[in-house]
XYZ file of C-alpha atoms in Angstrom:
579
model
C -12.993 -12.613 -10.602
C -11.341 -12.332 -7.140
C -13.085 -13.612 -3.791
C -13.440 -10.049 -3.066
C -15.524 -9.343 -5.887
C -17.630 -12.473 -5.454
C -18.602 -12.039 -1.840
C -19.504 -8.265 -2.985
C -21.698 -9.355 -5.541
C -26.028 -8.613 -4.825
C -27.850 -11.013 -2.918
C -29.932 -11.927 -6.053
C -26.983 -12.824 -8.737
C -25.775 -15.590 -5.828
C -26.441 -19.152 -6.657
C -27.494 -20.010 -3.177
C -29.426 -16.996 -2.483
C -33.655 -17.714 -1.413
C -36.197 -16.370 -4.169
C -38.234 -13.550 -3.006
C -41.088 -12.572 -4.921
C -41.395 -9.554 -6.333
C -44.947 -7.276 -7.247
C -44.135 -4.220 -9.704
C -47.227 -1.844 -9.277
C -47.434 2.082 -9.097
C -48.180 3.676 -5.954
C -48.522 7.259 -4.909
C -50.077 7.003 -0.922
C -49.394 10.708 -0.044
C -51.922 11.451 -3.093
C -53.831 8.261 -2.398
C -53.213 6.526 -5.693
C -51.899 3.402 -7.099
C -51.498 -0.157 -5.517
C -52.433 -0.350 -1.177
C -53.720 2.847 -1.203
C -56.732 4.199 0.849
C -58.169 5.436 -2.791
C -62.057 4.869 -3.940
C -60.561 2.702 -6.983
C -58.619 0.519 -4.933
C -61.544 -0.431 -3.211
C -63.393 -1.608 -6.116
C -64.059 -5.505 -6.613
C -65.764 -7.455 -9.110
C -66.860 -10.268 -7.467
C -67.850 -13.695 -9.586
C -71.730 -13.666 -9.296
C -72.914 -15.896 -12.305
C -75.780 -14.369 -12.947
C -76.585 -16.683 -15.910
C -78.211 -18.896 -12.814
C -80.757 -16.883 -11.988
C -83.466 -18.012 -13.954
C -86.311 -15.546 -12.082
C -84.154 -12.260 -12.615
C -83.696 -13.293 -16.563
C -87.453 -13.842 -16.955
C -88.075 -10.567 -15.314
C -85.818 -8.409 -17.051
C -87.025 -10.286 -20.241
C -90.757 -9.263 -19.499
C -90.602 -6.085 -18.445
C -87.455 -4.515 -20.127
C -88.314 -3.191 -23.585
C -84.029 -2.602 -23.742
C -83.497 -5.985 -22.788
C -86.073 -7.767 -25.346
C -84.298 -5.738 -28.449
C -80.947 -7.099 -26.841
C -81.881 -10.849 -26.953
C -84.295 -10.498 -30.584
C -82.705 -8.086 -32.633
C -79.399 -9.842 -33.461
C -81.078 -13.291 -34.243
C -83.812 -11.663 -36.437
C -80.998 -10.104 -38.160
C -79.021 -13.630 -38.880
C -82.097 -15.320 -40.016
C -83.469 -12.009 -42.105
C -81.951 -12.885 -45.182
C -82.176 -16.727 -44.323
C -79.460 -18.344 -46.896
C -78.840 -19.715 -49.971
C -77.520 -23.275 -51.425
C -75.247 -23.965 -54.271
C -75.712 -27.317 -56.293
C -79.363 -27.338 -56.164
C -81.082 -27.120 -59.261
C -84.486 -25.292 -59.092
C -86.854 -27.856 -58.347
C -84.535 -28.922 -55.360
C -84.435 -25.107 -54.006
C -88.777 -25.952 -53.993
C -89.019 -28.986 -52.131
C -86.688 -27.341 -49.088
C -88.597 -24.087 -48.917
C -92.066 -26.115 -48.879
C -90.497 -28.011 -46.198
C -89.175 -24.876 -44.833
C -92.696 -23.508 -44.907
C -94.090 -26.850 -43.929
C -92.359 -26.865 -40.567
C -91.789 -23.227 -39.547
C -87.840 -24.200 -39.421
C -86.956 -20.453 -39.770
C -89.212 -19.429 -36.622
C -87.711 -22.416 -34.873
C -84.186 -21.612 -35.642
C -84.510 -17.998 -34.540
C -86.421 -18.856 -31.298
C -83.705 -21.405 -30.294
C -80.991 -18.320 -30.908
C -83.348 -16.046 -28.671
C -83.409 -18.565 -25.688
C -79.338 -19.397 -26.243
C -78.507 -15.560 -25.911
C -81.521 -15.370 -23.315
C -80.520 -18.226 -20.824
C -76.985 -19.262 -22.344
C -78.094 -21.960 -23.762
C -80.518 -23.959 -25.598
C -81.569 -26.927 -27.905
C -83.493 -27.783 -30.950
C -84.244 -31.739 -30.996
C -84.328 -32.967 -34.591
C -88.558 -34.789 -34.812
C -87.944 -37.728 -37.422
C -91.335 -40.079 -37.729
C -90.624 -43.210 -36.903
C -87.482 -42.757 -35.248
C -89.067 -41.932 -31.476
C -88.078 -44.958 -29.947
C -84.771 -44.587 -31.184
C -83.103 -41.297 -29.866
C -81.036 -42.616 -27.516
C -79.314 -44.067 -31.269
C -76.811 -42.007 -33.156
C -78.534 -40.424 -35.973
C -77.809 -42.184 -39.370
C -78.516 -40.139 -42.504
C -79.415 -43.462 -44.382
C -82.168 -44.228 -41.746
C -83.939 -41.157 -42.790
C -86.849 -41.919 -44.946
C -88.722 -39.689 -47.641
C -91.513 -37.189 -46.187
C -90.059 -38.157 -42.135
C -89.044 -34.791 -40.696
C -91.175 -32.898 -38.880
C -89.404 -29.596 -37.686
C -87.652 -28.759 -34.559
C -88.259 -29.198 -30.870
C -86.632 -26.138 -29.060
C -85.983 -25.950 -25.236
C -84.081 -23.811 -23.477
C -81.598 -25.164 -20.846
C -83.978 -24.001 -17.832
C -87.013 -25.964 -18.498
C -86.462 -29.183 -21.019
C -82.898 -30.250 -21.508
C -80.077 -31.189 -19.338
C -76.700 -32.589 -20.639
C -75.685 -35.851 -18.661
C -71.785 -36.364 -17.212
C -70.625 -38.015 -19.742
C -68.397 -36.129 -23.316
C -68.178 -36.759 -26.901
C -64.470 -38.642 -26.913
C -63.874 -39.508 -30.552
C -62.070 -36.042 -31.987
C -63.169 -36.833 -35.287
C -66.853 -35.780 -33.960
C -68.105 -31.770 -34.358
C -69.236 -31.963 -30.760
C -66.101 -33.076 -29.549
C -66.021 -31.811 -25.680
C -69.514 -31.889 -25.393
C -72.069 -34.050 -23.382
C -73.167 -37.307 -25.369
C -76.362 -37.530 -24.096
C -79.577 -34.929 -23.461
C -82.166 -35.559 -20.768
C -85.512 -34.300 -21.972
C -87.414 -33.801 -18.466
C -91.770 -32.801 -18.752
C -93.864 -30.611 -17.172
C -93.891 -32.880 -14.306
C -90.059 -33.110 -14.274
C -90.309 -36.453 -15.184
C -87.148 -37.819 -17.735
C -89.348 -38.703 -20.641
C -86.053 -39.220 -23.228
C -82.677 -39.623 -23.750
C -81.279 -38.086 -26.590
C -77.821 -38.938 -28.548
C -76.104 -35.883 -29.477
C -76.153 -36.232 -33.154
C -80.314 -35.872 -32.710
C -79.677 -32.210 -30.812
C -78.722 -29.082 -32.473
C -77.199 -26.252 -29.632
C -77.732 -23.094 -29.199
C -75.492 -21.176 -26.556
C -74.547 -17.840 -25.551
C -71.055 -15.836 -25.182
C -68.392 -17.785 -25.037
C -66.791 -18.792 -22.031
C -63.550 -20.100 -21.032
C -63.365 -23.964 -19.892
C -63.805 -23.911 -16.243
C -66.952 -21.410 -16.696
C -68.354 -23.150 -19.355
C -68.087 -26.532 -17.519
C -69.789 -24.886 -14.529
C -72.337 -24.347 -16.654
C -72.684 -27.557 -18.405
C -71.364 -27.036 -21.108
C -73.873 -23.907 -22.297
C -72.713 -20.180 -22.581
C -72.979 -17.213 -20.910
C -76.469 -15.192 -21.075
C -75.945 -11.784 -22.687
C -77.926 -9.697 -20.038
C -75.410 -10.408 -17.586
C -72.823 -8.509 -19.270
C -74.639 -5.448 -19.909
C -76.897 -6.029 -16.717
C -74.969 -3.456 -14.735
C -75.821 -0.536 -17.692
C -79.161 -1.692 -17.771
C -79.642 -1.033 -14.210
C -77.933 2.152 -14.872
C -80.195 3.576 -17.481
C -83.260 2.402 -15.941
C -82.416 4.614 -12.848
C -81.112 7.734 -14.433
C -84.291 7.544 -16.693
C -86.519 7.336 -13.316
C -84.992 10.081 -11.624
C -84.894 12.680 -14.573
C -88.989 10.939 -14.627
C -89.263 12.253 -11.087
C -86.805 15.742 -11.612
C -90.338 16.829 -13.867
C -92.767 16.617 -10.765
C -90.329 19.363 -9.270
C -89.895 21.387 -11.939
C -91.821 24.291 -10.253
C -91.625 24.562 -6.947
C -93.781 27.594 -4.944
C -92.309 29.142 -1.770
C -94.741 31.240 0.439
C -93.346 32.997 3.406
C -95.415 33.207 6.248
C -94.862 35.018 9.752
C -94.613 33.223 12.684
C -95.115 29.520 11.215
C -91.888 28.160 13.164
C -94.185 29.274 16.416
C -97.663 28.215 15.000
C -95.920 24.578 14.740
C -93.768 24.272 17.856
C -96.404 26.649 19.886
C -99.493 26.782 18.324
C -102.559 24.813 19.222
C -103.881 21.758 17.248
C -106.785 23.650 16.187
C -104.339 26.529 14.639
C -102.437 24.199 13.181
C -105.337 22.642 11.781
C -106.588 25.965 10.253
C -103.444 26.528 8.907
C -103.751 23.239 6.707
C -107.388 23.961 5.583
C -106.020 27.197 4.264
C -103.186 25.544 2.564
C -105.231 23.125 1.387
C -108.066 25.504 -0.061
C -105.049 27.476 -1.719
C -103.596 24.448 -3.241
C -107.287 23.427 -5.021
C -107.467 27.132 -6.319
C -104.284 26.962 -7.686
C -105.001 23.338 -9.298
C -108.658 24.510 -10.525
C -108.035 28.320 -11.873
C -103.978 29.080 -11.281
C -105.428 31.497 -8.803
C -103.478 31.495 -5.395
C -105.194 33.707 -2.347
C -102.662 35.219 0.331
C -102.964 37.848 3.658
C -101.303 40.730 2.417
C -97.935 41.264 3.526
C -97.320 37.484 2.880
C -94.849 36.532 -0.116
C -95.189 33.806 -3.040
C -92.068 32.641 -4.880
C -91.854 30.412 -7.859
C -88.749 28.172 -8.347
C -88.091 26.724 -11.696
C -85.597 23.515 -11.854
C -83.944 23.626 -15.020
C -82.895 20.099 -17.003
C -79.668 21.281 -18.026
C -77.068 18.447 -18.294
C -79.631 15.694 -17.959
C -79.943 14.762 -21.524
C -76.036 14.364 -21.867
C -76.047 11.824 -18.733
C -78.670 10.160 -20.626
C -77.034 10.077 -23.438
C -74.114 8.516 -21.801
C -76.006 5.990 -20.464
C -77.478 4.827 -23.553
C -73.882 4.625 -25.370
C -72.441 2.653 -22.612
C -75.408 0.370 -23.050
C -75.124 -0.068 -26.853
C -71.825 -0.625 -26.621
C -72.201 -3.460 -24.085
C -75.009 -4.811 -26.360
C -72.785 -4.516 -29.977
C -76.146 -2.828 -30.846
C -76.100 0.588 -32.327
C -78.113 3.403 -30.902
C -80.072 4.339 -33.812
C -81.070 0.447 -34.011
C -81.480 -0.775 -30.251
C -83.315 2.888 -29.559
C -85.120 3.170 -32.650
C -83.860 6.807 -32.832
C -82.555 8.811 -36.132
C -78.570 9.397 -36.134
C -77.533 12.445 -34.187
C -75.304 15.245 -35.225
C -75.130 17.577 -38.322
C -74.923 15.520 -41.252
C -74.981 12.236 -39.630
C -76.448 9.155 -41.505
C -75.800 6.244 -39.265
C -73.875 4.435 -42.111
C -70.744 3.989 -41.150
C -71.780 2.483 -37.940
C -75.000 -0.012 -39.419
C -71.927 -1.473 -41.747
C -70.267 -1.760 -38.333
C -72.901 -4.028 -37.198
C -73.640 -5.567 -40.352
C -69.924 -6.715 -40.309
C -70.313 -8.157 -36.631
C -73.935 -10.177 -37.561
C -71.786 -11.733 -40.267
C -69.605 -13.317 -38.001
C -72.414 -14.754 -36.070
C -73.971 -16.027 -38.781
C -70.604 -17.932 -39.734
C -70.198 -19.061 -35.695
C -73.664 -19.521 -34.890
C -76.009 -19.814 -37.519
C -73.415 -22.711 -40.114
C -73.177 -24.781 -37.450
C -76.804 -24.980 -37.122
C -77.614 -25.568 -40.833
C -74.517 -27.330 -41.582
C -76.157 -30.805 -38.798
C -80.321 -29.584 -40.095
C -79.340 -29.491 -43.953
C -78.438 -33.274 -44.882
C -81.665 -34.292 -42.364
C -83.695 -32.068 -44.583
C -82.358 -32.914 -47.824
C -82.766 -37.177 -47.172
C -86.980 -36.207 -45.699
C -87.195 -34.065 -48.770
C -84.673 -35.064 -51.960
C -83.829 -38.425 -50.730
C -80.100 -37.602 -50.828
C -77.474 -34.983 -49.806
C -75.652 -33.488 -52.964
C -72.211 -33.882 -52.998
C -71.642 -29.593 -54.067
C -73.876 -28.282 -51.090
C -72.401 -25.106 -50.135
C -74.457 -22.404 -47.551
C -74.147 -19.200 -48.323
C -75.369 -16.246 -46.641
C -76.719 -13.279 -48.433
C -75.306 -9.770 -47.418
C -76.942 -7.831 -45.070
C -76.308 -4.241 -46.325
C -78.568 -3.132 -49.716
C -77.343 -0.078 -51.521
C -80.080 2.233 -52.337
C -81.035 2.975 -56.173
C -77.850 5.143 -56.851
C -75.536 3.307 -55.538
C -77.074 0.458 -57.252
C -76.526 2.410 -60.464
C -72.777 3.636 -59.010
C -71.686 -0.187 -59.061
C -73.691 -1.250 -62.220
C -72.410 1.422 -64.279
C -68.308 1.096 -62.942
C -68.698 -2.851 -63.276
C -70.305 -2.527 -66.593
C -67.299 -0.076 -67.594
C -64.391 -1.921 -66.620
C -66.226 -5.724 -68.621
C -66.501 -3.148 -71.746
C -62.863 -2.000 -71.270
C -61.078 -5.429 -70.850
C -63.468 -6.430 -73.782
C -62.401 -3.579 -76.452
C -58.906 -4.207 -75.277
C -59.068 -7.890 -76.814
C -58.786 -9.883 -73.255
C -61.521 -11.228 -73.254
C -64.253 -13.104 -75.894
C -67.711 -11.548 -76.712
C -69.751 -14.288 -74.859
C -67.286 -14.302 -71.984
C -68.055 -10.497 -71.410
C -72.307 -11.319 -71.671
C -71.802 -13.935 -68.927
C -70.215 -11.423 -66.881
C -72.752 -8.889 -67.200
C -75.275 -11.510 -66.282
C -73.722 -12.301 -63.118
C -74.055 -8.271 -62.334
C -77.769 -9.003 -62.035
C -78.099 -10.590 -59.213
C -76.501 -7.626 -57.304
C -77.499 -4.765 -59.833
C -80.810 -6.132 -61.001
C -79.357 -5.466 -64.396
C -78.700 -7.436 -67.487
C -81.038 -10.451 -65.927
C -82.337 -10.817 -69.384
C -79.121 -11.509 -71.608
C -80.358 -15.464 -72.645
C -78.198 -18.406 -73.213
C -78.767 -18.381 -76.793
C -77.525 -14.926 -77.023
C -74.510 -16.086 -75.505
C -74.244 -18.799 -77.687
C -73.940 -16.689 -81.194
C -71.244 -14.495 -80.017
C -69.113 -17.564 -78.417
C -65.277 -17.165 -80.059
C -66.101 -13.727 -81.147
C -63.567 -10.400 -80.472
C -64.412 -7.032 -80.279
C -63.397 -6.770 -83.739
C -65.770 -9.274 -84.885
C -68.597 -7.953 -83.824
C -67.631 -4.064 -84.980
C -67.000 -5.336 -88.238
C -70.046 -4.679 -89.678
C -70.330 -0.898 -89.427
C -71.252 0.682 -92.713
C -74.846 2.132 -91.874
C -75.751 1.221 -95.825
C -74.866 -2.507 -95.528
C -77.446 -4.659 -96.790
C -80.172 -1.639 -98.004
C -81.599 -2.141 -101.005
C -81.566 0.785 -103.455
C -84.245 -0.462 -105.486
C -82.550 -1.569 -108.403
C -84.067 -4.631 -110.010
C -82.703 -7.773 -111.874
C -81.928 -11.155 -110.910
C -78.255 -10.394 -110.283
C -78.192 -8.430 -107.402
C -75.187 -8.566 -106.139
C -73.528 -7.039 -109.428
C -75.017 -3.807 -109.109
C -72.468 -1.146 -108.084
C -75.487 0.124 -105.468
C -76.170 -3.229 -104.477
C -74.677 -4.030 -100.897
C -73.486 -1.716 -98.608
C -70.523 -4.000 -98.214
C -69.609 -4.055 -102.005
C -70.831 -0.764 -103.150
C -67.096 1.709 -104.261
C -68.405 5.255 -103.932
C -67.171 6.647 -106.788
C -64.598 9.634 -106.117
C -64.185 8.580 -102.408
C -60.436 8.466 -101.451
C -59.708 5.188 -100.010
C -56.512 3.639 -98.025
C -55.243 0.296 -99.087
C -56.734 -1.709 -96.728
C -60.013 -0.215 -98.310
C -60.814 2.218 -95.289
C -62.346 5.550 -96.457
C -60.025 8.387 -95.900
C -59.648 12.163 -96.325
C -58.150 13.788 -99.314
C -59.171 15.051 -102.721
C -61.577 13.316 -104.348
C -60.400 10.466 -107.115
C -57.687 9.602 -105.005
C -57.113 6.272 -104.091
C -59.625 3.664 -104.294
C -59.981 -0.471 -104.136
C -61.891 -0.619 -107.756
C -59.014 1.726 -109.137
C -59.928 4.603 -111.849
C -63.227 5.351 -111.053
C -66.255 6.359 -113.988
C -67.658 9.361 -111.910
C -66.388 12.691 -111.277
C -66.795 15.540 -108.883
C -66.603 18.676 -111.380
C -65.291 21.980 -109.453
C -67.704 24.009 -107.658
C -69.418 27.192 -108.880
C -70.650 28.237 -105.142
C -67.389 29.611 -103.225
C -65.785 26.459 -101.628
C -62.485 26.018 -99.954
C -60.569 22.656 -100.945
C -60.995 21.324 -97.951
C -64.572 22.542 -97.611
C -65.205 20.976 -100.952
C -63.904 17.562 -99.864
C -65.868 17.318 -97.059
C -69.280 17.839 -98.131
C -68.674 15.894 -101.199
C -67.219 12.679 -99.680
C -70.604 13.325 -97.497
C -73.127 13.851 -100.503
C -71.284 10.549 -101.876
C -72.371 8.765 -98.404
C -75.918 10.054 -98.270
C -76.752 9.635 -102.014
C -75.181 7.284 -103.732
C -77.428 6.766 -106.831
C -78.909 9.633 -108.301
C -79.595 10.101 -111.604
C -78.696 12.459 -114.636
C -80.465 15.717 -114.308
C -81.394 15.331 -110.577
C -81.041 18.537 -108.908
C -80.859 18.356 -105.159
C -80.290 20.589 -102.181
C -78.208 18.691 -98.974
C -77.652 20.418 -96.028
C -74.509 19.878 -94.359
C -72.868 22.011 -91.633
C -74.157 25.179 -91.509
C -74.424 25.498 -95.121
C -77.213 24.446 -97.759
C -76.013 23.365 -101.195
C -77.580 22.817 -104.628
C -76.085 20.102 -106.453
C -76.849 19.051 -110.075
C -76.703 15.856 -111.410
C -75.235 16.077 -114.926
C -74.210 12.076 -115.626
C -73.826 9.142 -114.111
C -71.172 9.629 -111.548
C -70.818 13.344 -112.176
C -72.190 16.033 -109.708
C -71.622 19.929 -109.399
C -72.001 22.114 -106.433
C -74.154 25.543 -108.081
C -74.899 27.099 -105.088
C -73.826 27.707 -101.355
C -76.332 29.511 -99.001
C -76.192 30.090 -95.106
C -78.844 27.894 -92.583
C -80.798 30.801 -90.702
């Protein structure tokens, strides 16, 4: 490059050039828009108030707002609806924790310490262990815990019990890493009355905050009134003024002569007159709708008219669920609106977002309360615990029958098709009953004689006659040609060779070879094919009949008399039409 070029190049590409700071934003000032502009939106500011602090405007709001009270309860009685359920426990296990469960209200407890955490930001359950009180300052040792010692849960919220000290949870290994160590546990009297290790306190907070919020507010969470405070305030006063739009919803106008000079010029005792008359008019009206003017004098009535008022309302109320994760029909206790509308779609919605919390709130809190309970109750912590949380959304009845019957299909599918066994197939149906309510009552022993078995195994045996006895008697069964259904060779019946019965003229093939009996040709007018079809039929239905039997069989749409003239040999006489 030549020294021309380089002392022409910008100010910016030069090595020894200052740095200027640069600020991209869009700006319009001859419209008044955009960045330094003398607009409305540029002069809007959203100054850091921390509302989470005032203690006096959360109990108000908490007392007095019905919208605010379905904000703070609904979600946790949601999480702690279904409660949960514990793998690894057999079912005498599953007893003892629900009697203790019972025992010390631990449900109630649990959801009243989520109410105060989303309430204040924060609170605390203390873990009561009998004979343990002088030892809280102690890390809690699950081998300390003896049979029969837990008592339930102490819950404070962060306003009036519990206050973390300075000091954090160092070793990393430790759930509550980041987290105070200790809890000061102040009376009535504000007096410290204990100080609690962390492993003896289960949390509760609020919304998340990030680290420089959350340590200004020791370590707790953010209330979740103050982030839908603003709508609240919102709704409340669009609600009162549409309240106060109703006392002015007919409004009377009487003109009267002269009344600018019977109140500048008048005397009082005119002006008082002119009240008493007002006033007499006004009771009239109130008692019998009757009003009483001079004639000449003119009465107009003004009707306000609502329209628009429901949509601002309605506006109101979506901001509001939105900024609660609530949805309408739920936080308003109102039916969906719109034509067709169900509210499903948006109830899975929230569903979906209660499962979370349960898995970021709620495990936390029974993953440090389980082993406690399990040493007080079991005397041990099984090795295979695993929480699980039942789902929230229940299918109605057809639904139910929707999944039961598509579920059902595609086990009866992979079984015909040979993948799987006959007892695997059973235990998979029985699984279908915990969400189905179906197939509950398959038992283990029923499992048990079909283990190994294929779909051909247990379709084998489908010859209705197998095993009916024909009446026959002797000793030897078995030897009789109408014996079992199994053995029996229908004379005249066309077989294949794997001893299947076919179609075809009769004495065809058969697995006995030449047979004795005989179908002699039909005197009734029979096709071939006609003729092979109800006979191979007559053989099925009667396969012992003796010599001079005559019998009529139906078959069809046809009635047939057929003689018996020996053993084995039959003859169709007759052929009539069913009415």
């Amino acid at each position: 490059m030549s020294k021309r070029n380089r002392n022409n190049r910008p100010q910016a590409q030069r090595a020894d050039a200052p740095a200027v700071l640069t600020a991209d934003a869009f700006s319009n000032p001859l419209f008044r828009l955009g960045a330094g502009s003398q607009s409305p939106l540029e002069a809007t500011q959203y100054p850091l108030t921390r509302m989470t602090d005032n203690y006096a405007l959360l109990n108000s709001l908490y007392r007095e707002n019905w919208v605010v009270q379905n904000v703070v309860g609904i979600i946790p009685d949601d999480m702690t609806r279904q409660w949960f359920t514990l793998g690894g426990l057999g079912p005498k296990e599953w007893a003892a924790l629900e009697r203790c469960r019972r025992r010390t209200s631990l449900g109630s407890r649990i959801n009243e310490g989520l109410r105060w955490g989303r309430l204040y930001g924060g609170a605390a359950g203390v873990l009561l262990l009998r004979g343990q009180e002088g030892l809280l300052e102690r890390p809690l040792e699950l081998d300390s815990i003896l049979p029969g010692t837990f008592a339930g849960l102490y819950i404070v919220d962060r306003w009036c019990g519990i206050t973390p000290e300075a000091g954090l949870v160092q070793d990393i290994g430790d759930p509550d890493f980041g987290l105070p160590e200790f809890y000061r546990v102040e009376g009535g009297d504000g007096v410290i009355s204990a100080r609690i290790h962390h492993s003896r306190v289960i949390r509760f907070t609020g919304r998340e905050l990030p680290w420089l919020e959350r340590a200004a507010e020791l370590y707790w969470g953010e209330s979740e009134v103050e982030a839908l405070y603003r709508d609240v305030v919102k709704k409340d006063n669009v609600a009162e003024n549409m309240a106060a739009l109703t006392f002015r919803a007919n409004v009377d106008v009487m003109e009267v002569e002269g009344l600018d000079q019977l109140f500048s010029l008048g005397s009082g005792a005119a002006q008082r007159r002119f009240w008493n008359t007002m006033q007499a008019q006004s009771v009239m009206q109130s008692n019998f709708g009757t009003r009483l003017v001079n004639k000449g004098d003119q009465i107009r009535s003004t009707q306000y008219t609502f329209t628009g008022l429901q949509e601002v309302y309605e506006s109101m109320c979506i901001d509001l669920s939105g900024a609660s994760r609530i949805p309408m029909t739920k936080l308003f206790g109102r039916s969906p609106a719109g034509m067709n509308a169900t509210g499903e779609s948006d109830m899975r919605n929230y569903y979906d977002y209660v499962d979370t919390l349960r898995e970021a709130k709620l495990r936390p809190v029974l993953e440090r309360l389980l082993p406690v309970v399990c040493m007080s109750e079991l005397g041990g912590v099984p090795e295979d615990l695993e929480i699980s949380f039942p789902p929230l959304w229940t299918p109605n009845a057809r639904e139910v029958a929707e999944i039961a019957e598509k579920k059902a299909t595609a086990i009866r599918d992979i079984f015909q098709a040979g993948l799987i066994r006959a007892d695997t197939a059973q235990k998979e149906l029985k699984k279908l009953a915990e969400e189905t309510g179906l197939f509950g009552s398959i038992t283990g022993e029923e499992i048990a004689a079909n283990r190994g078995k294929t779909y051909q195994d247990v379709t084998a045996l489908a010859d209705p006659l197998a095993g009916l006895d024909f009446g026959a008697d002797g000793p030897d069964e078995l030897q009789r040609v109408t014996g079992d259904g199994l053995t029996v060779d229908y004379k005249g019946q066309p077989r294949a060779k794997n001893g299947q019965f076919t179609y075809g003229k009769l004495g065809g093939g058969s697995t006995k070879g030449k047979k004795a009996g005989k179908m002699k040709s039909a005197k009734a007018r029979m096709g071939p094919k006609e003729f092979a079809r109800v006979s191979s039929s007559f053989f099925t239905d009667h396969p012992t009949l003796k010599p001079g039997t005559v019998k009529y069989y139906s078959h069809g749409t046809h009635r047939y008399r057929v003689t018996v003239k020996d053993p084995g040999e039959y003859e169709f006489s007759q052929k009539k039409k069913l009415k």
